[in-house]
Amino acid sequence: MDIKTLEEKCVFHRKKVLETCLRAETGHVTSSLSCIEILITLYYKNYIRQNPNDPNDDDRDRFILSKAQASPLLYAILADLGYYDLGELDKFAQKDGIFGVHLQHTVPGVESTAGALGHGLGLAAGIALRAKMDRKLYLTYTLLGDGELYEGSIWESMKFASHHNLNNLVGIIDRNYLCTTDFTENIVELEPLTDKIEAFGWNCIRIDGHNLEELDKAFANLRSRPSRKPTMIICDTVKGKGLDVMSFKPLCHGIPPKGEDAEKAKKELGI
Amino acid sequence: MKTQRDTFWDTLFELAKKDRDIIVISADMGAPSLDKFRTELPHQFINTGIAEQNTILVGSGLAKEGKKVFVYAIASFLTLNCVEKIRVQNAMMNIPLNIVGVGAGFSYPDSGPTHHLLEDIAVMRSMPNIDTLSITDATMAQAVAENYGSYTNTKYIRLERQPLGEIYNETKDISFEDGMTEIFKGEDTLVIANGVMLLKAHKLIKEHKLKCGLLDIYQIPINSKKLVEVASQYKRIVTIEETFLPGGFGSAVLESLNDHELSIPVKRIGIPIEKGFCYEYGGRDEILKYYGITEESILADITKGL
């Protein structure tokens, strides 16, 4: 898929996320918008190799969405790929819907239930270790939020993965610098993040998480396993990217815009 | 006498030699019986270090992909430090993991209250898709290991640290299928327990030639139908546990009886929460004494009204 088509997909999903959350009056708009280009690249450039007609294929790549706040985005992508009807998005967090605000493993194409943070990396490490044990060639990806890095279990799993040379494990950090109440560097400093991750024995790449070309380059060679180490890709992003009314602002987590802000947001995205 | 722990791991080791999908993960917990895994089956043994939450997560990842995983550590750390990990991975997603914890109750008497395990029954039974197997003796530990292939949900296998006694070793063809075993049939009073307290009650009943019944309920959630079947033959019940009383084993028995509207007076013996944690030393009996539980007091509670 060429860049232009990927960009169109980004526009489509940005709108879809906003529409879905506005309709449901719930859901994490800003957390989804910060990782749109990341997930679009992974899924539409076929870096995550899966077959919607065979969701349990043992050779599929695994994707663990640890920052489950971005579920409106993942649900929309999985629908667009054919796992289920796009109309399911209209029932997001509704009585007759198949999914809600966080992530559930019962949805086709979703590997794990999530919502509590600090789980994804360890779970992904176990899945990747199993591939090593059984000589399976699939890759295991997991997308973490930067606020999630405050969870101690992430660092337990980080040490474990490098010790076991899990070069079939790819961690991605959506580095949008914001938790719910404040910027990470005001809460408890996370930087220098690359140094910390490298010190835990990982390859660490840092890129612009909204730049499709940089993302493509970062994911391009992972399947050839250039090193014994697992790879972490820190993606610098903007929480709420594309929506001036809620981008890079504290206290915009987990709530869709309302009233005038909602109208402004729709206008910005061309809805 | 072999410990429950060594019997469990020795049994599993023989099974693991034939089943490469058996994976043992220790959170820096050693045992001679585990050393065999490390040296002879290194591809089926992982030491995660003192990182219990990661142990549960990695174990769940492996189990999600079809491995038969046994995670192992001191029981209080493996359960209470990991409740939310277990809740999401194992209770919510129903990824079947075998959580093997050693150190039930006051199994580590001299280690102080961080190692005393008094809340696990209440905590683990409050979540769906998890069966607690509170192991009574080594024969039962062996059976629980042997049955691994049939487990479709998470088992919390709760082991004693020291060898305390055997009651099932001379019993032929014991199935451990009902989640409970009626060890003695008796009159009037039925004593219900598991693990160390079952052994204690067993000894008292034999020594004093008491005519009460003895029921070993080692699986929680309790098989209520079977419990009601047994309990309805008695006038009075005494439960004994080495955990805090609120929400614990005796509570589980009470709930089962109540849900079946069976009105039998129940006396619960266990750790009174008002007494808090214990900083006494000098062995398990000294600690129990601190909480007002002695052989004499148990005997008095069992024989009351007889």
Coordinates of C-alpha atoms in Angstrom, one line a residue, chain A:
Chain A
M1 CA 0.0 0.0 0.0
D2 CA 1.5 3.3 -1.0
I3 CA 1.9 6.4 1.2
K4 CA -1.1 8.2 -0.3
T5 CA -3.5 5.3 0.4
L6 CA -2.1 5.0 3.9
E7 CA -2.7 8.6 4.5
E8 CA -6.3 8.2 3.3
K9 CA -6.6 5.3 5.7
C10 CA -5.4 7.6 8.5
V11 CA -8.0 10.2 7.6
F12 CA -10.7 7.6 7.4
H13 CA -9.8 6.1 10.8
R14 CA -9.3 9.5 12.5
K15 CA -12.9 10.3 11.5
K16 CA -14.1 6.9 12.5
V17 CA -12.6 7.2 16.0
L18 CA -14.2 10.6 16.6
E19 CA -17.6 9.5 15.2
T20 CA -17.6 6.3 17.2
C21 CA -16.8 8.0 20.5
L22 CA -19.1 11.0 19.9
R23 CA -22.0 8.7 19.1
A24 CA -21.3 6.6 22.3
E25 CA -20.4 9.7 24.3
T26 CA -17.5 7.7 25.7
G27 CA -14.1 6.2 24.6
H28 CA -10.6 7.5 24.4
V29 CA -10.3 9.8 21.4
T30 CA -7.0 11.3 22.2
S31 CA -5.3 8.0 23.1
S32 CA -6.5 6.6 19.8
L33 CA -5.4 9.6 17.7
S34 CA -1.8 9.4 19.0
C35 CA -1.3 6.0 17.5
I36 CA -3.2 6.1 14.3
E37 CA -0.2 6.1 12.0
I38 CA 1.5 3.3 14.0
L39 CA -1.5 0.9 13.8
I40 CA -2.2 1.9 10.1
T41 CA 1.4 1.1 9.2
L42 CA 1.4 -2.2 11.1
Y43 CA -1.9 -3.5 9.8
Y44 CA -2.1 -2.0 6.2
K45 CA 1.5 -2.5 5.3
N46 CA 1.2 -6.1 6.3
Y47 CA 3.7 -6.0 9.1
I48 CA 1.2 -7.8 11.2
R49 CA 0.5 -10.8 9.0
Q50 CA -3.0 -12.2 9.8
N51 CA -5.9 -13.6 7.9
P52 CA -9.3 -12.3 8.9
N53 CA -10.8 -15.5 7.5
D54 CA -8.7 -17.6 9.8
P55 CA -8.2 -15.6 13.0
N56 CA -6.8 -18.5 15.0
D57 CA -4.2 -19.5 12.5
D58 CA -1.3 -20.6 14.7
D59 CA 1.2 -18.9 12.3
R60 CA -0.4 -15.5 12.5
D61 CA 1.6 -12.6 14.0
R62 CA 0.3 -11.6 17.4
F63 CA -0.6 -8.1 18.3
I64 CA -1.2 -7.3 21.9
L65 CA -2.7 -3.9 22.5
S66 CA -1.5 -3.2 26.0
K67 CA -2.7 0.4 26.0
A68 CA -6.2 -0.7 25.6
Q69 CA -7.5 2.8 25.6
A70 CA -6.9 2.8 21.8
S71 CA -9.6 0.2 21.3
P72 CA -11.9 2.4 19.2
L73 CA -9.1 2.6 16.7
L74 CA -8.2 -1.1 16.8
Y75 CA -11.8 -2.1 16.5
A76 CA -12.3 0.1 13.5
I77 CA -9.2 -1.3 11.8
L78 CA -10.2 -4.9 12.4
A79 CA -13.6 -4.1 10.9
D80 CA -12.1 -2.5 7.9
L81 CA -9.8 -5.5 7.4
G82 CA -12.9 -7.8 7.4
Y83 CA -12.9 -9.4 10.8
Y84 CA -16.5 -8.2 11.3
D85 CA -18.9 -5.7 9.9
L86 CA -18.0 -2.0 10.1
G87 CA -21.5 -1.4 11.4
E88 CA -20.4 -2.8 14.7
L89 CA -18.6 0.5 15.4
D90 CA -22.1 2.1 15.5
K91 CA -22.8 0.0 18.5
F92 CA -19.6 0.8 20.4
A93 CA -20.3 0.6 24.1
Q94 CA -24.0 0.1 23.5
K95 CA -26.4 -2.5 24.8
D96 CA -26.3 -4.7 21.7
G97 CA -22.7 -4.1 20.8
I98 CA -19.8 -6.6 20.7
F99 CA -17.3 -4.4 22.4
G100 CA -16.9 -1.5 24.9
V101 CA -14.4 1.1 25.9
H102 CA -11.5 -1.2 26.6
L103 CA -10.3 -4.3 24.9
Q104 CA -11.8 -7.8 25.0
H105 CA -10.4 -11.1 23.7
T106 CA -13.9 -12.2 22.6
V107 CA -13.7 -9.9 19.6
P108 CA -12.4 -11.5 16.4
G109 CA -8.8 -10.5 15.7
V110 CA -8.2 -9.3 19.3
E111 CA -5.7 -11.4 21.2
S112 CA -6.3 -10.3 24.8
T113 CA -8.6 -8.6 27.2
A114 CA -6.9 -5.4 28.4
G115 CA -7.7 -2.2 30.2
A116 CA -5.5 -2.7 33.3
L117 CA -2.1 -1.5 32.4
G118 CA 1.3 -3.2 32.8
H119 CA 0.1 -6.5 31.4
G120 CA 0.9 -6.5 27.7
L121 CA 4.6 -6.8 27.6
G122 CA 4.8 -9.8 29.9
L123 CA 2.0 -11.6 28.1
A124 CA 3.6 -10.8 24.7
A125 CA 7.0 -12.1 26.0
G126 CA 5.3 -15.4 26.9
I127 CA 3.8 -15.6 23.5
A128 CA 7.1 -14.8 21.8
L129 CA 8.9 -17.4 24.0
R130 CA 6.5 -20.0 22.9
A131 CA 7.3 -19.3 19.3
K132 CA 11.0 -19.9 20.1
M133 CA 10.2 -23.1 21.9
D134 CA 8.1 -24.5 19.0
R135 CA 10.1 -23.0 16.2
K136 CA 7.3 -20.8 15.1
L137 CA 8.1 -17.9 12.8
Y138 CA 5.4 -15.4 13.9
L139 CA 6.3 -12.1 15.4
T140 CA 4.7 -10.7 18.5
Y141 CA 4.0 -7.0 18.7
T142 CA 2.8 -5.0 21.6
L143 CA 1.8 -1.4 21.8
L144 CA 2.4 0.3 25.2
G145 CA 1.4 3.7 26.4
D146 CA 4.1 5.8 27.8
G147 CA 2.1 6.4 31.0
E148 CA 2.0 2.6 31.3
L149 CA 5.8 2.6 31.8
Y150 CA 5.2 3.7 35.4
E151 CA 3.9 0.1 36.1
G152 CA 6.7 -1.9 37.6
S153 CA 5.7 -5.1 35.8
I154 CA 6.7 -3.5 32.5
W155 CA 10.3 -3.4 33.7
E156 CA 10.1 -7.0 35.1
S157 CA 9.1 -8.1 31.6
M158 CA 11.6 -5.9 29.9
K159 CA 14.5 -7.6 31.7
F160 CA 13.0 -11.0 31.0
A161 CA 12.6 -10.5 27.3
S162 CA 16.2 -9.4 26.6
H163 CA 17.6 -12.2 28.8
H164 CA 15.8 -14.7 26.7
N165 CA 16.9 -13.1 23.4
L166 CA 13.3 -12.6 22.3
N167 CA 14.2 -11.0 18.9
N168 CA 10.8 -12.1 17.7
L169 CA 9.2 -9.6 20.1
V170 CA 8.6 -6.0 19.1
G171 CA 7.6 -3.4 21.6
I172 CA 6.2 -0.1 20.5
I173 CA 5.8 2.9 22.9
D174 CA 3.2 5.5 22.1
R175 CA 5.2 8.4 23.6
N176 CA 2.6 11.1 23.7
Y177 CA 3.9 12.6 26.9
L178 CA 0.6 12.7 28.6
C179 CA -1.1 10.7 31.3
T180 CA -4.6 11.7 32.5
T181 CA -3.8 14.6 34.8
D182 CA -0.5 16.0 33.6
F183 CA 2.5 15.6 31.3
T184 CA 4.7 12.6 32.2
E185 CA 7.8 14.8 32.8
N186 CA 5.9 16.7 35.4
I187 CA 4.5 13.7 37.1
V188 CA 7.6 11.5 37.3
E189 CA 10.2 12.0 34.7
L190 CA 10.5 9.1 32.1
E191 CA 13.4 10.5 30.1
P192 CA 16.0 9.6 29.0
L193 CA 13.8 6.7 27.8
T194 CA 16.1 5.3 25.1
D195 CA 18.9 4.9 27.5
K196 CA 16.7 3.1 30.0
I197 CA 15.4 0.7 27.5
E198 CA 18.9 0.0 26.1
A199 CA 20.2 -0.5 29.6
F200 CA 17.6 -3.3 29.9
G201 CA 19.2 -5.0 26.9
W202 CA 16.9 -4.0 24.1
N203 CA 17.5 -2.5 20.7
C204 CA 15.8 0.9 20.8
I205 CA 14.8 3.0 17.9
R206 CA 13.2 6.4 18.3
I207 CA 11.1 7.9 15.6
D208 CA 8.4 10.4 14.8
G209 CA 5.3 8.3 15.4
H210 CA 3.2 10.3 13.0
N211 CA 5.6 10.0 10.1
L212 CA 4.5 7.1 7.9
E213 CA 7.9 6.8 6.1
E214 CA 9.8 6.6 9.4
L215 CA 7.4 4.0 10.7
D216 CA 7.7 2.0 7.6
K217 CA 11.5 2.1 7.9
A218 CA 11.4 1.1 11.6
F219 CA 9.2 -2.0 11.0
A220 CA 10.8 -3.0 7.7
N221 CA 13.6 -5.3 8.8
L222 CA 12.3 -6.8 12.0
R223 CA 11.3 -10.1 10.5
S224 CA 14.8 -10.8 9.4
R225 CA 15.9 -10.6 13.1
P226 CA 18.9 -8.4 12.7
S227 CA 20.0 -9.0 16.3
R228 CA 19.4 -11.4 19.2
K229 CA 17.8 -8.6 21.1
P230 CA 14.2 -7.6 21.3
T231 CA 13.3 -4.3 19.6
M232 CA 11.6 -1.4 21.2
I233 CA 10.4 1.4 18.9
I234 CA 9.7 4.7 20.8
C235 CA 7.2 6.7 18.7
D236 CA 7.1 10.3 19.6
T237 CA 3.5 11.3 19.2
V238 CA 1.0 14.0 20.1
K239 CA -2.0 12.9 22.2
G240 CA -5.1 14.0 20.4
K241 CA -3.1 14.6 17.1
G242 CA -5.3 16.3 14.5
L243 CA -7.7 17.9 16.9
D244 CA -6.7 21.3 18.2
V245 CA -9.4 21.3 20.8
M246 CA -7.9 18.4 22.6
S247 CA -4.3 17.8 21.4
F248 CA -1.4 17.9 23.8
K249 CA -3.6 19.0 26.7
P250 CA -4.0 17.4 30.1
L251 CA -7.4 16.2 31.3
C252 CA -8.5 15.2 27.8
H253 CA -8.1 11.5 28.5
G254 CA -11.0 9.1 28.1
I255 CA -13.6 11.7 27.3
P256 CA -14.8 12.7 23.8
P257 CA -15.3 16.4 23.1
K258 CA -18.7 17.9 24.0
G259 CA -20.9 20.7 22.7
E260 CA -19.0 23.4 20.9
D261 CA -15.7 21.4 21.1
A262 CA -17.4 18.5 19.5
E263 CA -18.5 20.7 16.6
K264 CA -15.0 22.2 16.2
A265 CA -13.5 18.7 16.3
K266 CA -15.8 17.4 13.6
K267 CA -15.0 20.4 11.4
E268 CA -11.3 19.9 11.9
L269 CA -11.6 16.3 10.7
G270 CA -14.0 17.2 7.9
I271 CA -16.9 15.4 9.3

